[in-house]
mmCIF file of C-alpha atoms in Angstrom:
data_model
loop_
_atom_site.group_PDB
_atom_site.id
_atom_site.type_symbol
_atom_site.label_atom_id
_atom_site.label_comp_id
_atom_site.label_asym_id
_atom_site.label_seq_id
_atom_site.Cartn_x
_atom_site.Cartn_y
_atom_site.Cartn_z
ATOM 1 C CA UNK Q 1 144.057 149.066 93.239
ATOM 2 C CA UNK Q 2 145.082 148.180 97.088
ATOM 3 C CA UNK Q 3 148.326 148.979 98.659
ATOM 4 C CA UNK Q 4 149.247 145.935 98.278
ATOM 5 C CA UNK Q 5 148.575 145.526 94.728
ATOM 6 C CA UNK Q 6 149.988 149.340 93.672
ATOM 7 C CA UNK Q 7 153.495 148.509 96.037
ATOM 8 C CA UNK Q 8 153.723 144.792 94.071
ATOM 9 C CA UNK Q 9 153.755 147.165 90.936
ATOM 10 C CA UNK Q 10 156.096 149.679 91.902
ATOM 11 C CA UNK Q 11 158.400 146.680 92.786
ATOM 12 C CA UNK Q 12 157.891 145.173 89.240
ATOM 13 C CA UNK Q 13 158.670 148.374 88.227
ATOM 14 C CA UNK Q 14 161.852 149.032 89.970
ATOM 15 C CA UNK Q 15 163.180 145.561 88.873
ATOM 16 C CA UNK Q 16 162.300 146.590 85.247
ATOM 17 C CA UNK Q 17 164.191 149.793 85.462
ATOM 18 C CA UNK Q 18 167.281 147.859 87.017
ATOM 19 C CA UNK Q 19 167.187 145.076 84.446
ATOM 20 C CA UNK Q 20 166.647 147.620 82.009
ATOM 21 C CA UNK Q 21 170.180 149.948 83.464
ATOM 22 C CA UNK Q 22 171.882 146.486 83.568
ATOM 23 C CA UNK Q 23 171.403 145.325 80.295
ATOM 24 C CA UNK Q 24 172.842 148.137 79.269
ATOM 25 C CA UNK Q 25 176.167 148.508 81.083
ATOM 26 C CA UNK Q 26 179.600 147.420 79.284
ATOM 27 C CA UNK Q 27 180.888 144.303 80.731
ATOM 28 C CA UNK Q 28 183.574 146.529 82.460
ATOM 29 C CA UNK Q 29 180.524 148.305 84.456
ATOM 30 C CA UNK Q 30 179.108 144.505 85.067
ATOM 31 C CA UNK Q 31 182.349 143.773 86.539
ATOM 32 C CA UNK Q 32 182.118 146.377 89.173
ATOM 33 C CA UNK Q 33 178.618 146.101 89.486
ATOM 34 C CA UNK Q 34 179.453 142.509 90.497
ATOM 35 C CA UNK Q 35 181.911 143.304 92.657
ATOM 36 C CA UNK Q 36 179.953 146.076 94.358
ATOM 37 C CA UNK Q 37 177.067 143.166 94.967
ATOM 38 C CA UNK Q 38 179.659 141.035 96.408
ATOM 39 C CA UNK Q 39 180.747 143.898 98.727
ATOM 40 C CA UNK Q 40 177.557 144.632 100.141
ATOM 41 C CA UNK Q 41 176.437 141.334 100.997
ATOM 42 C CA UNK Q 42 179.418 140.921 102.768
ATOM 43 C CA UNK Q 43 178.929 144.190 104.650
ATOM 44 C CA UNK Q 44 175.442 142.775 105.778
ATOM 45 C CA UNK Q 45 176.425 139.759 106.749
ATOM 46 C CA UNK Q 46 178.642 141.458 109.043
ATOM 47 C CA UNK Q 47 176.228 144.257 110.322
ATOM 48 C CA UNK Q 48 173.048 141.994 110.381
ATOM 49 C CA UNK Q 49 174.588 138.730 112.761
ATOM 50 C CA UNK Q 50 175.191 137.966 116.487
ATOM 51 C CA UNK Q 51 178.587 136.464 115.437
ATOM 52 C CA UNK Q 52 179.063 134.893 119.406
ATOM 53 C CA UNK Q 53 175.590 133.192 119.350
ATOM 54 C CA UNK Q 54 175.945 131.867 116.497
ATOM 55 C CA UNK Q 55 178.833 130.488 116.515
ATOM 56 C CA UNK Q 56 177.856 129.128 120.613
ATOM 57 C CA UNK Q 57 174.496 127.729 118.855
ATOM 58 C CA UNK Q 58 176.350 126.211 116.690
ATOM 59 C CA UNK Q 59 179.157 124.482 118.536
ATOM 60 C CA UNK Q 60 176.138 122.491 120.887
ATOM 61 C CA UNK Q 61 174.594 121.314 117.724
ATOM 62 C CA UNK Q 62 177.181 121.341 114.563
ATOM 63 C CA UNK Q 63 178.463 118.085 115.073
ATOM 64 C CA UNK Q 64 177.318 114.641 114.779
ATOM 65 C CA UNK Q 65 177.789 111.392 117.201
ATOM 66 C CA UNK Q 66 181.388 111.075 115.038
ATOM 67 C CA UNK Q 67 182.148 114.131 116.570
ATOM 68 C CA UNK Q 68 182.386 115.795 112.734
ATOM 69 C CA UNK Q 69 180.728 118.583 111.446
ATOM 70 C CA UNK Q 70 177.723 118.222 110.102
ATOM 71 C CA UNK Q 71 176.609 119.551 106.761
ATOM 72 C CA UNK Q 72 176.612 123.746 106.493
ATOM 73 C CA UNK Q 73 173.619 125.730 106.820
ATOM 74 C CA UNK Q 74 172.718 129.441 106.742
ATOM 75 C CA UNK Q 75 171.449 131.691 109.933
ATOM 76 C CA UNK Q 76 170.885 135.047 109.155
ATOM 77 C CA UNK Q 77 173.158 136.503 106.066
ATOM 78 C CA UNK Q 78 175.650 133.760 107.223
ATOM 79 C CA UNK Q 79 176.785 130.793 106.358
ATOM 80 C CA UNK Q 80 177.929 128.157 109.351
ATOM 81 C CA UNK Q 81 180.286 125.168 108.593
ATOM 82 C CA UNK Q 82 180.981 123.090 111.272
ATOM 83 C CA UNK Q 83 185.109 121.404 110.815
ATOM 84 C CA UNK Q 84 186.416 118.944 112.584
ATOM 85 C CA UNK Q 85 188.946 116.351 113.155
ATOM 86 C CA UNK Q 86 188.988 113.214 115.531
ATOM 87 C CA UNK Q 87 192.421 111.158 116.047
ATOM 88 C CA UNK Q 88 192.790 107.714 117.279
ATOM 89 C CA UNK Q 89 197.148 108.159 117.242
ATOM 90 C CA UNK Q 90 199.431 110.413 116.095
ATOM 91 C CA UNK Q 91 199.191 109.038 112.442
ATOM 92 C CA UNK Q 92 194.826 108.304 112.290
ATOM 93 C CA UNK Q 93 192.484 110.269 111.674
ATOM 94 C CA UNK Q 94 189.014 111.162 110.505
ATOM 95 C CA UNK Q 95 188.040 114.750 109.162
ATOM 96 C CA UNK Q 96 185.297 117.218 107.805
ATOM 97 C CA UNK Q 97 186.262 120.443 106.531
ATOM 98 C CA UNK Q 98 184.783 122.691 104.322
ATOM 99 C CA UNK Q 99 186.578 124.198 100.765
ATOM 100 C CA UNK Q 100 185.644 127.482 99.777
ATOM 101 C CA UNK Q 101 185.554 128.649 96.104
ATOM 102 C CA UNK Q 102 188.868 126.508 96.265
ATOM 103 C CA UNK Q 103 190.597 127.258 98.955
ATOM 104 C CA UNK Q 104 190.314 125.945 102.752
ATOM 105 C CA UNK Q 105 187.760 127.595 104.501
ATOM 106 C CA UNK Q 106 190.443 129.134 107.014
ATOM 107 C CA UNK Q 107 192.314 130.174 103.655
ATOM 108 C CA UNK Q 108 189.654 131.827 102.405
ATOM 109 C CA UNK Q 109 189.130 135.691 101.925
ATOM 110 C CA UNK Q 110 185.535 135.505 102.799
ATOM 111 C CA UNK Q 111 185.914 133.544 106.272
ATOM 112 C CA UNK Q 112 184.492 136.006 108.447
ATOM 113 C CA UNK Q 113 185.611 134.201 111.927
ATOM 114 C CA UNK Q 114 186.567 130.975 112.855
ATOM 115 C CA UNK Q 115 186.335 129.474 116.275
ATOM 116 C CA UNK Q 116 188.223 126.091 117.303
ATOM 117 C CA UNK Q 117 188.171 124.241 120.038
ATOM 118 C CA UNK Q 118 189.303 120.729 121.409
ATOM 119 C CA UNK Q 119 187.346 117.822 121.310
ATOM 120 C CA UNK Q 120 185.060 116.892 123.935
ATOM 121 C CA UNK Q 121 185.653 113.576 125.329
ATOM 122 C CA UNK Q 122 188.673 111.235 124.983
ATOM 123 C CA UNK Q 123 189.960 111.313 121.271
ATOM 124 C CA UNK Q 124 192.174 114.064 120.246
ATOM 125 C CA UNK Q 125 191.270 116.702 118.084
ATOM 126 C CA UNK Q 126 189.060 119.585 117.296
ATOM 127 C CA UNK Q 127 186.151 121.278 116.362
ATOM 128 C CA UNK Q 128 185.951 124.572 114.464
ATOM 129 C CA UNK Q 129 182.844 126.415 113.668
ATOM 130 C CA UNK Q 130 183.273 128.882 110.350
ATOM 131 C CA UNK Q 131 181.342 131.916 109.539
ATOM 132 C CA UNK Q 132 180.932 132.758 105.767
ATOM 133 C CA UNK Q 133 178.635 135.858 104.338
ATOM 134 C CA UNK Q 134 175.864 134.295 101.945
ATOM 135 C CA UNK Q 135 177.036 135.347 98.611
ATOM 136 C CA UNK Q 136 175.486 134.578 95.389
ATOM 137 C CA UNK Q 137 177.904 132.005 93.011
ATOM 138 C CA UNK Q 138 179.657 130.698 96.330
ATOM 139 C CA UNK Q 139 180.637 127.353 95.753
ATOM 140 C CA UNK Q 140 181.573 124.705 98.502
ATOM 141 C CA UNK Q 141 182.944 121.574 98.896
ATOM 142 C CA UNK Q 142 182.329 119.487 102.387
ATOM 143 C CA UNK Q 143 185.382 117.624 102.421
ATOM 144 C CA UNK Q 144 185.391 114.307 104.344
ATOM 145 C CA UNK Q 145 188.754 112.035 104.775
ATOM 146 C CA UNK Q 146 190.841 110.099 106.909
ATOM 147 C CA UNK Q 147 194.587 109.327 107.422
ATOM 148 C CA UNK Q 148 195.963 106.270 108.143
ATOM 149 C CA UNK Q 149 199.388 105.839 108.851
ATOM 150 C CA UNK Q 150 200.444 109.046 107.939
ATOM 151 C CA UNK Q 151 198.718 108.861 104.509
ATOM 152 C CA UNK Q 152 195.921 111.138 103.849
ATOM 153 C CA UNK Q 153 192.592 110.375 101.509
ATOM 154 C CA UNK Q 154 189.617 111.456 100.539
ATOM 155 C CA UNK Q 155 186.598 109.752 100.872
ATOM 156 C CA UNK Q 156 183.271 111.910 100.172
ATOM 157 C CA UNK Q 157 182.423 115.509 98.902
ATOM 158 C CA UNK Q 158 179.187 116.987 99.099
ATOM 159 C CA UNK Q 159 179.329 120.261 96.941
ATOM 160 C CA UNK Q 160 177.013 123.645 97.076
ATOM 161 C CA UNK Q 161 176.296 126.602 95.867
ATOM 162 C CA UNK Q 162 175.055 129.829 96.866
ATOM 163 C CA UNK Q 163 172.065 130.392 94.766
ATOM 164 C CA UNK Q 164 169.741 133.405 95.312
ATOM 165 C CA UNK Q 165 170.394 133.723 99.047
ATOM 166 C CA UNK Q 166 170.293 129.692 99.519
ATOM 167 C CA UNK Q 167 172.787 127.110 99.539
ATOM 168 C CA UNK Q 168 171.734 124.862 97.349
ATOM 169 C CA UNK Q 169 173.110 121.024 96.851
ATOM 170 C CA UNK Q 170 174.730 120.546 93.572
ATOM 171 C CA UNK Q 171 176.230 116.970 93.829
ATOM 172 C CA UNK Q 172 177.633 114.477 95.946
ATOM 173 C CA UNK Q 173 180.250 112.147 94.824
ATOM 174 C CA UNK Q 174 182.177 108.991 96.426
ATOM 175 C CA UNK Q 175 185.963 109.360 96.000
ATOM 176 C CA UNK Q 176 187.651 105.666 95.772
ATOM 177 C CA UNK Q 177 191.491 105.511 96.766
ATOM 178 C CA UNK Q 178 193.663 105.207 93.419
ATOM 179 C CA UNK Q 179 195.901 101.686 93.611
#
């Protein structure tokens, strides 16, 4: 048997045991289990990224011609999501932002930064580039909308989830204004 070979079956080993320990935990121990996952992948997202590079990288290429974010994408043990909004007047608008298990990405207990700047250029507005650590079961939602005269709506959402280490597209969905 090669190295190779005998450290493939050590591996299938290992993941045998743990299945094996797992399987047999109460669903209180799961719980923590869970939550100790959760914790540590947060703790190397943290440890394992250049947090100021990224987040440079991805202001220069985050955001389309529209000036709004483009879709997220993971670097490293992070994920980036590019938010933005552009303003014609005081009461239009057009905006991408990302939701978050929920809740705004700013809002959001796992936001690990968030940098915002203005908008380049002669619209008002902003950019804001969002750090997230990859965690398993993540769901987002790329929000994008518009306001027009000081009435806000929604017109597409592009949702993902976090799905062994990847985000992975789980629909994408048109929202029509209600008359």
């Amino acid at each position: 048997m090669s190295d190779d070979d005998l450290a493939a079956h050590l591996d299938a080993l290992h993941l045998d045991a743990v299945a094996a320990l797992v399987r047999d935990m109460s669903d209180d121990e799961l719980h923590h289990l869970a939550e100790l996952v959760r914790h540590v992948q947060i703790e190397r997202a943290v440890a394992s990224g250049d947090e100021d590079s990224i987040i440079a990288s991805a202001f220069e290429t985050g955001f389309s011609r529209d000036g709004l974010g483009v879709l997220p994408w993971i670097e490293g043990n992070v994920i980036v999501c590019p938010g933005g909004m552009v303003s014609k007047s005081k009461t239009s608008h057009r905006c991408r932002f990302v939701s978050v298990d929920d809740a705004w990405v700013w809002e959001s207990s796992l936001l690990l930064r968030e940098d915002k700047r203005s908008s380049p250029g002669t619209d008002e507005g902003f950019r804001a580039i969002a750090l997230l650590p990859v965690v398993d079961g993540t769901q987002l939602d790329v929000v994008s909308g518009k306001a027009r005269s000081g009435q806000h709506s929604v017109d597409h959402v592009v949702s993902y989830e976090v799905r062994g280490g990847e985000l992975v597209e789980v629909s994408q969905r048109n929202v029509s204004p209600r008359h």
